[in-house]
Coordinates of N, CA and C in Angstrom, one line a residue:
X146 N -1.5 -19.2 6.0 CA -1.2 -17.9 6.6 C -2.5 -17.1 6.9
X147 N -2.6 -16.3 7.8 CA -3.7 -15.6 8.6 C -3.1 -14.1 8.0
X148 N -4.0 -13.0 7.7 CA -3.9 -11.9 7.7 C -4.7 -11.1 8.2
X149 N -4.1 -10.2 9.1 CA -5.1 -9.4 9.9 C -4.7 -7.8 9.2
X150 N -6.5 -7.7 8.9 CA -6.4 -6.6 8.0 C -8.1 -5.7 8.2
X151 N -7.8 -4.7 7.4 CA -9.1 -4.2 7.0 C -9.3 -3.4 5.8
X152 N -10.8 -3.9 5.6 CA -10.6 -3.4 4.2 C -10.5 -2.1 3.4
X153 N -10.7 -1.1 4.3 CA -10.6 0.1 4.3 C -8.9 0.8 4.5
X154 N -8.1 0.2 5.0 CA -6.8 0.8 4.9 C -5.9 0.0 4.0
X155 N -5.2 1.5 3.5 CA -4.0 1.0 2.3 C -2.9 -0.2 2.7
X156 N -2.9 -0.3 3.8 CA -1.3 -0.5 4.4 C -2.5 -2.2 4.3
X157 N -3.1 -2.4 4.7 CA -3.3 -3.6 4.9 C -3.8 -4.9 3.3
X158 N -4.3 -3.2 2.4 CA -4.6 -3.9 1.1 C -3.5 -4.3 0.5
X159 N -1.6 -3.6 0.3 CA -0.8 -3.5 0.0 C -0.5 -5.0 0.1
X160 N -0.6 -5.9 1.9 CA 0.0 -7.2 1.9 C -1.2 -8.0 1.1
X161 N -2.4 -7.5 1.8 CA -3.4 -8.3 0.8 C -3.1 -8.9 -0.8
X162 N -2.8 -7.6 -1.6 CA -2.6 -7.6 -2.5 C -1.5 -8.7 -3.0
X163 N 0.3 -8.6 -2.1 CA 1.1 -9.3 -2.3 C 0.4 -11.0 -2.2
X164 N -0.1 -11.3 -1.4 CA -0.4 -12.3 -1.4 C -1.0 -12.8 -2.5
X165 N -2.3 -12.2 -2.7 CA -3.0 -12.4 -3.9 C -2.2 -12.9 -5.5
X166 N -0.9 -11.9 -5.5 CA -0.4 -11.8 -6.7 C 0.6 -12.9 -6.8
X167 N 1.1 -13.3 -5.6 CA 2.1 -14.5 -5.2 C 1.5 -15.7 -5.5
X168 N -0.5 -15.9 -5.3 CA -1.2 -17.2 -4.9 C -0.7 -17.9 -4.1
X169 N -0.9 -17.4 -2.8 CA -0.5 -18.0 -1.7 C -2.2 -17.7 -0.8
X170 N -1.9 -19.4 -0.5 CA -3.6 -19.5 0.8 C -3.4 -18.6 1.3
X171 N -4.2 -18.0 2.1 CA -4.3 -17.1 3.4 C -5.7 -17.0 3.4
X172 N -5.6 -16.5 5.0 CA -7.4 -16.3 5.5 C -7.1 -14.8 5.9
X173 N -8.1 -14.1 5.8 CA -8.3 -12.8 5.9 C -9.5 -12.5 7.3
X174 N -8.8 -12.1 8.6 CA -9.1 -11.6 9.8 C -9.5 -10.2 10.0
X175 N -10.8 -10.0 9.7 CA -11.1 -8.4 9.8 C -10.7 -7.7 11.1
X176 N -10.1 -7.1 11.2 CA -10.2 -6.3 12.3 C -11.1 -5.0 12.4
X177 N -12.0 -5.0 13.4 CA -12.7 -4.0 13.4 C -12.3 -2.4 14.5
X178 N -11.6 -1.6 13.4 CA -10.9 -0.5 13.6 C -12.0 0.3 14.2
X179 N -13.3 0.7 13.9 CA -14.2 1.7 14.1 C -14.3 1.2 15.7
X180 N -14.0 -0.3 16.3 CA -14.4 -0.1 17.7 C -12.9 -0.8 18.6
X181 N -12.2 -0.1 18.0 CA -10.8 -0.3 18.2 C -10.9 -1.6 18.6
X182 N -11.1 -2.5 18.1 CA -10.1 -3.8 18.2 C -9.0 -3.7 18.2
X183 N -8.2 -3.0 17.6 CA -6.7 -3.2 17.5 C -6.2 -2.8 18.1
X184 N -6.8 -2.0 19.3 CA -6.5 -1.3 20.5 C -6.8 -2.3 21.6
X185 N -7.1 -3.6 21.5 CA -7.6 -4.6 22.3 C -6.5 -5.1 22.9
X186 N -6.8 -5.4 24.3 CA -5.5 -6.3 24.8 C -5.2 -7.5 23.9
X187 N -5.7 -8.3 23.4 CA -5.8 -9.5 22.5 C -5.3 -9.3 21.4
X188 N -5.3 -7.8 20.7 CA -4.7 -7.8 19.2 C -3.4 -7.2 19.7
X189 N -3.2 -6.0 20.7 CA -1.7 -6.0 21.1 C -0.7 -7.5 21.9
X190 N -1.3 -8.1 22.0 CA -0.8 -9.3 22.3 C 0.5 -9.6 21.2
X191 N -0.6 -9.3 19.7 CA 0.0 -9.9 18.8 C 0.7 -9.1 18.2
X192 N 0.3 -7.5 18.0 CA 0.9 -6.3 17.7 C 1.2 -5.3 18.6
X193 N 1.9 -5.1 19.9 CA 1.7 -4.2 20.5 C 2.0 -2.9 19.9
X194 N 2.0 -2.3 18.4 CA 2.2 -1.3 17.7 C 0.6 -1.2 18.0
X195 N -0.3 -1.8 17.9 CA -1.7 -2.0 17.6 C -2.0 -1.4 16.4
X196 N -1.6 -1.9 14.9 CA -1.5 -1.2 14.2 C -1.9 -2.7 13.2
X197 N -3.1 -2.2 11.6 CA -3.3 -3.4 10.6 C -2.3 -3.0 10.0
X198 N -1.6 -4.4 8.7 CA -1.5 -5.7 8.7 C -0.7 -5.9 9.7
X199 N -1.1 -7.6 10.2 CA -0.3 -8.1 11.2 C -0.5 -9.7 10.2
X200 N 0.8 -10.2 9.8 CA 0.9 -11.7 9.2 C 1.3 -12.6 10.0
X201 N 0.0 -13.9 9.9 CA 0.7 -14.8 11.1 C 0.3 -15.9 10.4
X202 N 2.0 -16.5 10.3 CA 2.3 -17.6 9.5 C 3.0 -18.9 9.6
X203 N 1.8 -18.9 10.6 CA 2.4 -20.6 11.3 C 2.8 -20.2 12.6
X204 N 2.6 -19.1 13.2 CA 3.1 -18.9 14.2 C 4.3 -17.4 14.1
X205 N 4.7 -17.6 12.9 CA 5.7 -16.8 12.9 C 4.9 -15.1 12.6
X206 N 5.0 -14.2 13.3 CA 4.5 -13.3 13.3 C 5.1 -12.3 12.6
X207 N 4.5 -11.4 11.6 CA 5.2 -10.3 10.9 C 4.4 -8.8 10.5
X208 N 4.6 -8.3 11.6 CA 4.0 -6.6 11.5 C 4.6 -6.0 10.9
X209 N 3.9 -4.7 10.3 CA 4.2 -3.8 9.0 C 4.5 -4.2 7.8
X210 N 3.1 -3.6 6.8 CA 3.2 -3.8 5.4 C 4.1 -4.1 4.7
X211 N 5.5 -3.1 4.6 CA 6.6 -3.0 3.7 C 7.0 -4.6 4.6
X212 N 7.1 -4.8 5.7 CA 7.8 -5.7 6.1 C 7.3 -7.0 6.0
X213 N 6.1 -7.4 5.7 CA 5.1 -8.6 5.5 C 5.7 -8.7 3.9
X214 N 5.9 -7.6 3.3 CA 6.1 -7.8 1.1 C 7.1 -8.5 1.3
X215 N 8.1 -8.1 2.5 CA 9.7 -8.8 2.5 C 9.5 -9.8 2.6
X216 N 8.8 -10.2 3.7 CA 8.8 -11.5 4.1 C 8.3 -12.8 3.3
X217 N 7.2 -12.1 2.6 CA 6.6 -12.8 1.5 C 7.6 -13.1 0.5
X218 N 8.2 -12.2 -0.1 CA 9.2 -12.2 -1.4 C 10.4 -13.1 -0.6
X219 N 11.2 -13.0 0.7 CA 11.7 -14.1 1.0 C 11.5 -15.3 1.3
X220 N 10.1 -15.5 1.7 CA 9.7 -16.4 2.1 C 9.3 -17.6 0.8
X221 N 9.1 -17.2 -0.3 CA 8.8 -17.4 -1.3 C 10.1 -17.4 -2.3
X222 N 11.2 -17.3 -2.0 CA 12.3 -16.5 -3.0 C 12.2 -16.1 -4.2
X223 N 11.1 -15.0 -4.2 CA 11.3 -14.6 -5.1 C 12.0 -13.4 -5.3
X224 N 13.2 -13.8 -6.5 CA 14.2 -12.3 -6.4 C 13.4 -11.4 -7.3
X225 N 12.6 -11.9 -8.2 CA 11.7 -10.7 -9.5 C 11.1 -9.9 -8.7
X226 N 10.2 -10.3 -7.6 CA 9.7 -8.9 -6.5 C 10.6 -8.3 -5.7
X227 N 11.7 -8.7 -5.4 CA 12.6 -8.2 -4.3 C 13.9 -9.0 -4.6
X228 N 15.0 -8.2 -5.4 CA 16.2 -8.5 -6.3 C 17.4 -8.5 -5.2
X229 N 18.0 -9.5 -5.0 CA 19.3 -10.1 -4.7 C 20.6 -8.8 -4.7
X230 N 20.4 -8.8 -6.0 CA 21.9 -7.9 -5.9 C 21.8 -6.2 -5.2
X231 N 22.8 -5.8 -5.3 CA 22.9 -4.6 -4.3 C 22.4 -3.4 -5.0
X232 N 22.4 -2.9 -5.6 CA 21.5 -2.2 -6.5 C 20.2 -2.1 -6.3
X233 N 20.0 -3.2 -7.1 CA 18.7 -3.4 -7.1 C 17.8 -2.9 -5.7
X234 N 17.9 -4.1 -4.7 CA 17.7 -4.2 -4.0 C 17.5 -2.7 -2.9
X235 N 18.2 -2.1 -3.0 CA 18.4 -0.6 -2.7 C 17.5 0.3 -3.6
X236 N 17.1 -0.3 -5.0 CA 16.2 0.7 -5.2 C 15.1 0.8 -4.8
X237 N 15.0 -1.0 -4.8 CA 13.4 -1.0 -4.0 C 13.0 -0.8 -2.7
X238 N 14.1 -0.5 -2.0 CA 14.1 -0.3 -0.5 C 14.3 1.2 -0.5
X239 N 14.7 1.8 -1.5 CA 14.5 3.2 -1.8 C 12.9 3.7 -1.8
X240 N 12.2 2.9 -2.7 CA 10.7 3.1 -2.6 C 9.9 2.7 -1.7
X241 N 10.3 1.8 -1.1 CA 10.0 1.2 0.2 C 9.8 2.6 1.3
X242 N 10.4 3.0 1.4 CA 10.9 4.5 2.3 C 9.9 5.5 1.9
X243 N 9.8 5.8 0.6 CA 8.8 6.8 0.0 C 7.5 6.0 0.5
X244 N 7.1 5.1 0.1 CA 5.5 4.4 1.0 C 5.0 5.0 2.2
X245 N 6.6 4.8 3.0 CA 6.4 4.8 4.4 C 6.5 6.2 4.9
X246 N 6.7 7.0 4.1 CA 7.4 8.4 4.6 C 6.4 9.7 3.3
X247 N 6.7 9.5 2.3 CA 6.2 10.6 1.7 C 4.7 10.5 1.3
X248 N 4.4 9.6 0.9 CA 3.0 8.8 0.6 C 2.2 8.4 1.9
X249 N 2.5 8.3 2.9 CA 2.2 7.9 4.4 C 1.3 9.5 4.8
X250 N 2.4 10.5 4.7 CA 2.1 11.7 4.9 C 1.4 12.5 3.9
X251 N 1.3 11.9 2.7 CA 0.5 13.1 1.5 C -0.5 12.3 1.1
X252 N -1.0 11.6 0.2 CA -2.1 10.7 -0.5 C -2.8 9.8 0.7
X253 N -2.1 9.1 1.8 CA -3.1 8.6 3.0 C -3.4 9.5 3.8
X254 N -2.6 10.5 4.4 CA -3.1 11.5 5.1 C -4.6 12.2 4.6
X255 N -4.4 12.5 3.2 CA -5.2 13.2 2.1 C -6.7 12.4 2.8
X256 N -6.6 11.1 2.4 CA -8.0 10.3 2.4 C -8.3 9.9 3.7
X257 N -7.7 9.7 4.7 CA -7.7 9.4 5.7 C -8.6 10.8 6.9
X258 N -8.6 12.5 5.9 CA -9.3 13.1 6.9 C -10.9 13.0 6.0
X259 N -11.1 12.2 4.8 CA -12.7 12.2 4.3 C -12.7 10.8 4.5
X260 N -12.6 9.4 4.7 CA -12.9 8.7 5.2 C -12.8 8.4 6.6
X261 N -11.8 8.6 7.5 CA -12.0 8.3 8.7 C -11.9 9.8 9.6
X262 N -12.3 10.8 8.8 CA -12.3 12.4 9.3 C -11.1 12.3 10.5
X263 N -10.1 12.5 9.4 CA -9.2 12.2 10.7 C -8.7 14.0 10.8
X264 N -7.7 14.6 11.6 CA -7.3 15.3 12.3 C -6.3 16.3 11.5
X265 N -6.3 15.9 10.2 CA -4.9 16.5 9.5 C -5.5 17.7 8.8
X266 N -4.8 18.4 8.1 CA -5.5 19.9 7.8 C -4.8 19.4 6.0
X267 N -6.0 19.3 5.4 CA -6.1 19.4 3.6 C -4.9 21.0 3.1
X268 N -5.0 21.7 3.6 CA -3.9 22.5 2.5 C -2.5 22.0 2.9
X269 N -2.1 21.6 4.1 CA -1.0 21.2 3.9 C -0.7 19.8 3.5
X270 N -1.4 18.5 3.4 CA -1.2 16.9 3.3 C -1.8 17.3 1.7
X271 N -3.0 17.8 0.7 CA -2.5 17.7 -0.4 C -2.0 18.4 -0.9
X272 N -0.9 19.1 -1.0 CA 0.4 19.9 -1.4 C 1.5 19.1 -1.4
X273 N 1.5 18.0 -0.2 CA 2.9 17.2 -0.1 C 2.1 15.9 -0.9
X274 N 1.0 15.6 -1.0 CA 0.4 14.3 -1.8 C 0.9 14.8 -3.2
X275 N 0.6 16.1 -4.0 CA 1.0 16.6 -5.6 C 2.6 16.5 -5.1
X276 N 3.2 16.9 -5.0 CA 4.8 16.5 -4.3 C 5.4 15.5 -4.8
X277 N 5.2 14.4 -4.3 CA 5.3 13.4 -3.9 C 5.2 11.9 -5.9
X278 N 3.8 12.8 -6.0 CA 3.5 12.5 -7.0 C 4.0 13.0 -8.7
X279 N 4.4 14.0 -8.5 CA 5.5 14.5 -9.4 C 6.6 13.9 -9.6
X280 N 7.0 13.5 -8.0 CA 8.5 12.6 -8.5 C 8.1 11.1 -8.9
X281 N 6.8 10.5 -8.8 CA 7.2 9.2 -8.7 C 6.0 9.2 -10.7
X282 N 5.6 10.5 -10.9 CA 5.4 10.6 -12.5 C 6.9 10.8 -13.2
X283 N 7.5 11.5 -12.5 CA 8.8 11.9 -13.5 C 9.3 10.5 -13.3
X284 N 9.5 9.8 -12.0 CA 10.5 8.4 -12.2 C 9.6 7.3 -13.2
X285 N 8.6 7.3 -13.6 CA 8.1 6.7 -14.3 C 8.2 6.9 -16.1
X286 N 8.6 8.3 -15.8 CA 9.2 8.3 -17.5 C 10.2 7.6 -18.4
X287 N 9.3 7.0 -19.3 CA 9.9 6.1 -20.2 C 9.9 5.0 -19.3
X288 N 9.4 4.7 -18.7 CA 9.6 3.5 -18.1 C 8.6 2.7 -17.6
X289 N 8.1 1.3 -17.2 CA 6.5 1.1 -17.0 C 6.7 0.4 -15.5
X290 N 7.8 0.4 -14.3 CA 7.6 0.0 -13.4 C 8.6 0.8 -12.5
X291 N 8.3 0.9 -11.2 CA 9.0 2.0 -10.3 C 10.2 1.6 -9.9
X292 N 10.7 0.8 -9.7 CA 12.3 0.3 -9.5 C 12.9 -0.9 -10.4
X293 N 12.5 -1.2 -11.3 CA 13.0 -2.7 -12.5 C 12.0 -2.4 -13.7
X294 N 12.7 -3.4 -14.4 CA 11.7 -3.9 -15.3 C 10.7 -4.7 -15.8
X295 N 10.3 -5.1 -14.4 CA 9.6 -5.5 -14.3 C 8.8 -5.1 -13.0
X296 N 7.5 -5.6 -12.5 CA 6.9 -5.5 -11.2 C 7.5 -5.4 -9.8
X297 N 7.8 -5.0 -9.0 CA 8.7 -5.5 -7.5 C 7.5 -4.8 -6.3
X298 N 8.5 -5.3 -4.8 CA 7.4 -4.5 -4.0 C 7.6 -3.5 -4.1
X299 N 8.1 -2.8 -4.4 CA 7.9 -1.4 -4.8 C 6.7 -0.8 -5.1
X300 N 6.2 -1.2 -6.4 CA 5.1 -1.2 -6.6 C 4.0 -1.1 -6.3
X301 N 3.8 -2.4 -5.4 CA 2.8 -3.1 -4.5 C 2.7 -2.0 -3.6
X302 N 3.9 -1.6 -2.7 CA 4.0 -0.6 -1.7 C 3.4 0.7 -2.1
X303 N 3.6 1.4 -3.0 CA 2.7 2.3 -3.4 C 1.8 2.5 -4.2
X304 N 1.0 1.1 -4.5 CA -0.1 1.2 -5.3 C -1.2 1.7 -4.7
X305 N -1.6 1.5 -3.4 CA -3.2 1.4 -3.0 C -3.4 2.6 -2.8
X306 N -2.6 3.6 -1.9 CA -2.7 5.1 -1.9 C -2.7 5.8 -2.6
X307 N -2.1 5.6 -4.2 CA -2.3 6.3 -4.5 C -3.2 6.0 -5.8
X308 N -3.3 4.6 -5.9 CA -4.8 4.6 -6.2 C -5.9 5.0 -6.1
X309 N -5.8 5.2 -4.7 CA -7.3 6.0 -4.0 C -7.0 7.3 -3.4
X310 N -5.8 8.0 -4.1 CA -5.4 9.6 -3.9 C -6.8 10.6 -3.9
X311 N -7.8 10.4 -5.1 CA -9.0 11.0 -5.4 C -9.5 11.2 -4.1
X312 N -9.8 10.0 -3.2 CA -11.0 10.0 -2.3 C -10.3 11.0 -1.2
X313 N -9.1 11.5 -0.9 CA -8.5 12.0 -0.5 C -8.5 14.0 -1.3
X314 N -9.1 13.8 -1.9 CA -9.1 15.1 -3.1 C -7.8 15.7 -3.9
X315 N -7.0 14.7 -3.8 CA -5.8 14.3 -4.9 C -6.1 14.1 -6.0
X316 N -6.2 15.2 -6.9 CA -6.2 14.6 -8.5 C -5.2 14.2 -9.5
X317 N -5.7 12.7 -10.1 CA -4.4 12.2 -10.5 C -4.8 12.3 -11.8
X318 N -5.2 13.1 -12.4 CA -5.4 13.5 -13.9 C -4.1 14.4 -14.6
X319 N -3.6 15.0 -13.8 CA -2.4 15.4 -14.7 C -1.2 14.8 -14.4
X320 N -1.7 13.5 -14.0 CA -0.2 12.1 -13.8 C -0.2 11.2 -15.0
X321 N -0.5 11.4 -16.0 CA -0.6 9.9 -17.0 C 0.6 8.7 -16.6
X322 N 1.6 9.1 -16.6 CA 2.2 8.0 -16.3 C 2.3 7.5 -15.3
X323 N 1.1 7.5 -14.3 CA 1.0 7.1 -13.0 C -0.1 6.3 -13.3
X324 N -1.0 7.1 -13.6 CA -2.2 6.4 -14.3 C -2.5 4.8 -15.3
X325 N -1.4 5.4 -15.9 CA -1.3 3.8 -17.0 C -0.5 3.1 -15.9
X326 N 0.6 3.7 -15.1 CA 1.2 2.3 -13.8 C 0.3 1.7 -13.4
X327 N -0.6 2.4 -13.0 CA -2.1 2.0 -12.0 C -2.8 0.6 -12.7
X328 N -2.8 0.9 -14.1 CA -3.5 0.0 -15.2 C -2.4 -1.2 -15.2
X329 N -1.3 -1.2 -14.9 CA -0.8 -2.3 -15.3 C -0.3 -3.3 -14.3
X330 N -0.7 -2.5 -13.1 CA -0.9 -3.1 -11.6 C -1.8 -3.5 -11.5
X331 N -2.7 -2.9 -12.2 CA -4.4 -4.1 -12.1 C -4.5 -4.8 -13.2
X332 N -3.8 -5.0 -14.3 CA -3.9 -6.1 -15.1 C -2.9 -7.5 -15.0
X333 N -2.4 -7.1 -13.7 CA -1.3 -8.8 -13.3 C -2.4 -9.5 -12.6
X334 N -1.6 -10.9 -13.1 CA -2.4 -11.6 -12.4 C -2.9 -12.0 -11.2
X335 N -3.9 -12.0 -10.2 CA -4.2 -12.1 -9.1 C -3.8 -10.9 -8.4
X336 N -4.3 -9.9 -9.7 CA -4.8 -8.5 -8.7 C -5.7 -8.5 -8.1
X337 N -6.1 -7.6 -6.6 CA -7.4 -8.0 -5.8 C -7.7 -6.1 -5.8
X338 N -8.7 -5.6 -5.9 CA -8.8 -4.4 -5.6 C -8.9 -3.6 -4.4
X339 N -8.7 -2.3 -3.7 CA -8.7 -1.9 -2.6 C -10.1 -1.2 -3.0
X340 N -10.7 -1.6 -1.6 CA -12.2 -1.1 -1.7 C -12.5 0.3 -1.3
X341 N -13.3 0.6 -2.9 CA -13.7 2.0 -3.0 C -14.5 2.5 -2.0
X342 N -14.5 4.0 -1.5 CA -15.6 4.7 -0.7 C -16.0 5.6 -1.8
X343 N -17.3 5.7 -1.1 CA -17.6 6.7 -2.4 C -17.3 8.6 -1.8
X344 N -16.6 8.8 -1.5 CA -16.2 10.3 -1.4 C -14.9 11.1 -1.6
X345 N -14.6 12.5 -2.3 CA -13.8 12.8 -2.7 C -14.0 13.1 -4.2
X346 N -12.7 13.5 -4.9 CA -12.9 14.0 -6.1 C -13.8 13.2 -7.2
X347 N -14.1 12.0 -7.2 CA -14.1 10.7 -7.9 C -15.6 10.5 -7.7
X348 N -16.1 11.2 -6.3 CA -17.0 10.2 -5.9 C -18.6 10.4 -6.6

């Protein structure tokens, strides 16, 4: 498997990560974002979203993060990351949504205007980043994983953002139970880490 990524965005560490945690080969394809490559006729070829991760696996091509975790957890069947029955399955696709939607727009927006000085205005993206975060502290009460009991993509999906909520000026100090999730996402095995910048609250 080929992964086309960079090391600087969440969405691309997220499949990174799945992979890693699966132990599955792959080769890692930097794309270089600062001089839009992914705006290249050659990488829309492959993504005309022009957007990292793009998974190509044997040919079979699979764009967007949440949708690469799928692919992997079916590709692999594994039901422990991504559960069979209807329930289940819906909760993780419940979190799946928040990645893409509430977390997209609050903790990546947040870090996305101090590392890639992007366009978004800080009083409103971290207001909806503490938001956001509140619910997924309270869903974590009494409990040590976001949709099971054990690890799923769920998880995966919203670990990297808000891992690096700080560099964004997100403080995740009055989340403990987000904090200890954080710890027990980096103590599975063939965790890989999302690489730090040094700016923001943390830095």
């Amino acid at each position: 498997m080929k992964l086309y990524y960079h090391p600087l965005s969440g969405h691309a560490h997220r499949a990174r990560l799945f992979l890693s945690l699966l132990d599955i080969p792959h080769e890692l394809q930097n794309v270089d974002l600062a001089k839009r490559e992914h705006k290249s006729e050659t990488f829309l070829a492959i993504n005309p979203f022009g957007q990292v991760p793009v998974l190509d696996d044997d040919g079979t091509i699979v764009c967007d993060s949440n949708a690469i975790l799928v692919y992997l957890a079916k590709k692999t069947g594994r039901t422990d990351w991504l559960p069979e029955d209807p329930a289940g399955a819906a909760t993780v696709q419940r979190w799946l949504s928040v990645a893409a939607g509430q977390i997209a727009h609050g903790p990546a927006q947040a870090r996305l205007i101090n590392v890639f000085k992007a366009p978004y205005r800080p009083e409103e993206v971290i207001p909806r980043s503490h938001a956001i975060l509140a619910l997924i502290e309270s869903a974590l009460d009494r409990r040590e994983w976001i949709a099971a009991d054990h690890p799923t993509i769920a998880d995966v999906a919203l670990y990297s953002y808000v891992e690096r909520a700080p560099e964004g000026d997100v403080d995740l100090k009055p989340y403990p139970n987000i904090r200890r999730w954080l710890g027990r996402i980096e103590a599975l095995p063939g965790f890989v880490e999302f690489q730090k910048t040094p700016i923001g609250i943390d830095a």
